């Protein structure tokens, strides 16, 4: 059964119950009142008759002569007085004529024999029939009363008695017909039934209206859901085919009630939304990954200026963690006090786009800013969906470009030197062999012998140089494995400790308490770090402090090696990574070139900062996977690190 039908029936049923109960009570009450009323009036009439009877007897007996001791004579005299008294008879006739309830009036003697009977005078001197007392109707239930009224016609008596010297003398009896009650009651009943029918029809109409009114929102929701389903279906055309089986119940349910339809539709929509959510989550993960690799800072703002997408690089520009920026308002992200903040805020407030505008920040960094407001298809300003802000670090771009250029140059030089090395090595070998042959064949004197020795030693030196060159430019086979960088650092410190100790250098180190996992070639990385550590020691001929520190920021592991040497002069700094560049008497100039190359192979980088107080080299390596802050104990602060001093 439809919900609407159920609702209508329920409301109508309730109204039926209320109306019928009220009608029942009302009718019962009405009937009782009527019975009481008629009982009272009839009793009054009986008393009037009784009064008139007494008067009629008084005057009648005075006029007549009879034997007072003969009861029959007395009875006859009384009966005659009554039957001939005009006042009494007129009263009785008027009662019978004008009261619709009264059937007959009679006056009976103490034995129940009629002294006077009207309108049927034939009953005079006859025994009157026994009748129920009309008063007994008063205490009956409505049901019993109805039974009496609508049952076979009956006559009830209303009586008033007269005593003589303490003994019942005569009784006035007025006969009341039940048909009279039936006749008076029928119009009320019909009226009540009409009212009842009217009430029921009204309640049906009201119930139908209320049901429609109550269910209208559900039907609207159902239609909306249909629309939503349609649009979703159109959006995911392929999905529709897959869901054709799911569409079947929709059609099957068309006949059932609105609530079942709505809940079915909500269920299906929910399923779709779950699917969409899964796709969305996957997309978001991809997007996050892409954003984390972006060099440019990028923030996507909503219509109400809240950041919903933030690339990791933004952290470099605003100095706050990405998670803090997500959901923040543009006013919370950018401070008006800074040049960059002012530019962004002003443009945002004015709703003006920025096209590649360059700003020099307070720290001297060159940033190129772009701001685009995203509008709807019609390009109406007031329908902006949000804005996209991009921050482009010009300096790091230049650095990157120069690094790229350098590695390009290194690669081509590498190829060149490898080729040249091979070509040079063959003639050198030939020279060495033939020089030896010459030595064996020709006996040379002292001065000539010395020239030959010089030629031989220089050729050997040339051979060594060429060999290094070939070694250096030969493609390296990397043995990349996951390692805990702490172990590599520890090993280097052990290896270097003997030499550093000899120079009077104090070694201090600090390593995190948790593993710092990187994917590297352990031997090459050890070599790269060792070169830097040894250089640091060599930079402090009179001893000093060499500090080695390992840190990580979730993306990069960084080893900082700081010495207290004299520093690298600015004019030397750009050349230190060049192969064979050395300022040391017995240096070869291979160390840093090798370190640079090894880090480059492993997607890392080397930075150097130097002043007269000392030099700090930073070797950065990408962490294996983006580390989970909880797994690596994000809270491991500087103070919780192992502060240890090496030898
Ligand atoms: N910590 C440092 N302090 C000062 N100068 C340094 C430091 N590290 C490197 N240098 C400069 O960079 C130059 C190149 O260093 P590199 O390690 O490549 O060669 P090297 O140490 O001279 O020779 P080797 O091949 O034996 O290492 C050094 O000669 C030195 O002038
Ligand atoms: Mg060196």
Short mmCIF file of C-alpha atoms and ligand atoms in Angstrom, two decimals, residues 531-540 546 561 563 565-569 572 575-595 610 614-617, ligand 1:
data_model
loop_
_atom_site.label_atom_id
_atom_site.label_comp_id
_atom_site.label_asym_id
_atom_site.label_seq_id
_atom_site.Cartn_x
_atom_site.Cartn_y
_atom_site.Cartn_z
CA UNK A 531 87.38 14.04 0.66
CA UNK A 532 85.49 16.90 2.31
CA UNK A 533 86.43 15.85 5.86
CA UNK A 534 90.11 15.50 4.93
CA UNK A 535 90.03 18.93 3.20
CA UNK A 536 88.56 20.38 6.40
CA UNK A 537 91.38 18.89 8.44
CA UNK A 538 93.97 20.15 5.95
CA UNK A 539 92.50 23.66 6.14
CA UNK A 540 93.44 23.81 9.86
CA UNK A 546 85.78 20.07 12.84
CA UNK A 561 81.07 19.61 7.55
CA UNK A 563 85.92 23.69 9.87
CA UNK A 565 90.18 27.10 8.79
CA UNK A 566 91.14 30.27 6.97
CA UNK A 567 88.28 29.91 4.50
CA UNK A 568 88.31 29.94 0.71
CA UNK A 569 88.96 33.29 -0.96
CA UNK A 572 89.05 30.70 -5.61
CA UNK A 575 87.09 26.84 -9.13
CA UNK A 576 87.32 24.44 -6.22
CA UNK A 577 85.18 21.77 -7.90
CA UNK A 578 87.30 21.86 -11.08
CA UNK A 579 89.34 18.75 -11.79
CA UNK A 580 93.07 19.24 -11.02
CA UNK A 581 92.44 22.56 -9.33
CA UNK A 582 94.49 22.69 -6.18
CA UNK A 583 96.21 25.29 -4.05
CA UNK A 584 98.16 22.70 -2.11
CA UNK A 585 101.80 21.86 -2.72
CA UNK A 586 101.22 18.13 -2.87
CA UNK A 587 97.54 18.31 -3.78
CA UNK A 588 96.14 16.69 -6.90
CA UNK A 589 92.90 18.72 -7.18
CA UNK A 590 90.84 15.58 -7.66
CA UNK A 591 89.08 15.39 -4.24
CA UNK A 592 86.24 17.92 -4.61
CA UNK A 593 85.75 17.21 -8.32
CA UNK A 594 85.17 13.59 -7.38
CA UNK A 595 82.83 14.51 -4.48
CA UNK A 610 82.99 30.14 3.36
CA UNK A 614 85.94 28.85 8.26
CA UNK A 615 84.20 26.82 5.62
CA UNK A 616 81.04 24.75 5.65
CA UNK A 617 80.38 22.11 3.02
N1 LIG B 1 87.91 23.14 3.78
C1 LIG B 1 88.63 23.90 2.95
N2 LIG B 1 89.16 25.07 3.38
C2 LIG B 1 89.86 25.86 2.53
N3 LIG B 1 90.06 25.54 1.27
C3 LIG B 1 89.60 24.39 0.79
C4 LIG B 1 88.85 23.51 1.61
N4 LIG B 1 88.46 22.45 0.84
C5 LIG B 1 88.97 22.65 -0.40
N5 LIG B 1 89.65 23.81 -0.44
C6 LIG B 1 90.29 24.39 -1.62
O1 LIG B 1 89.84 23.70 -2.75
C7 LIG B 1 90.94 23.15 -3.48
C8 LIG B 1 90.51 21.89 -4.17
O2 LIG B 1 90.29 20.87 -3.24
P1 LIG B 1 90.40 19.39 -3.69
O3 LIG B 1 90.00 18.53 -2.55
O4 LIG B 1 89.68 19.22 -4.94
O5 LIG B 1 91.91 19.23 -4.01
P2 LIG B 1 93.08 19.15 -2.98
O6 LIG B 1 92.57 18.93 -1.62
O7 LIG B 1 93.90 20.32 -3.23
O8 LIG B 1 93.82 17.87 -3.50
P3 LIG B 1 93.36 16.34 -3.30
O9 LIG B 1 93.15 15.88 -4.66
O10 LIG B 1 94.52 15.69 -2.63
O11 LIG B 1 92.20 16.39 -2.50
C9 LIG B 1 91.95 22.96 -2.41
O12 LIG B 1 93.23 22.95 -2.99
C10 LIG B 1 91.75 24.17 -1.51
O13 LIG B 1 92.34 25.33 -2.03
#
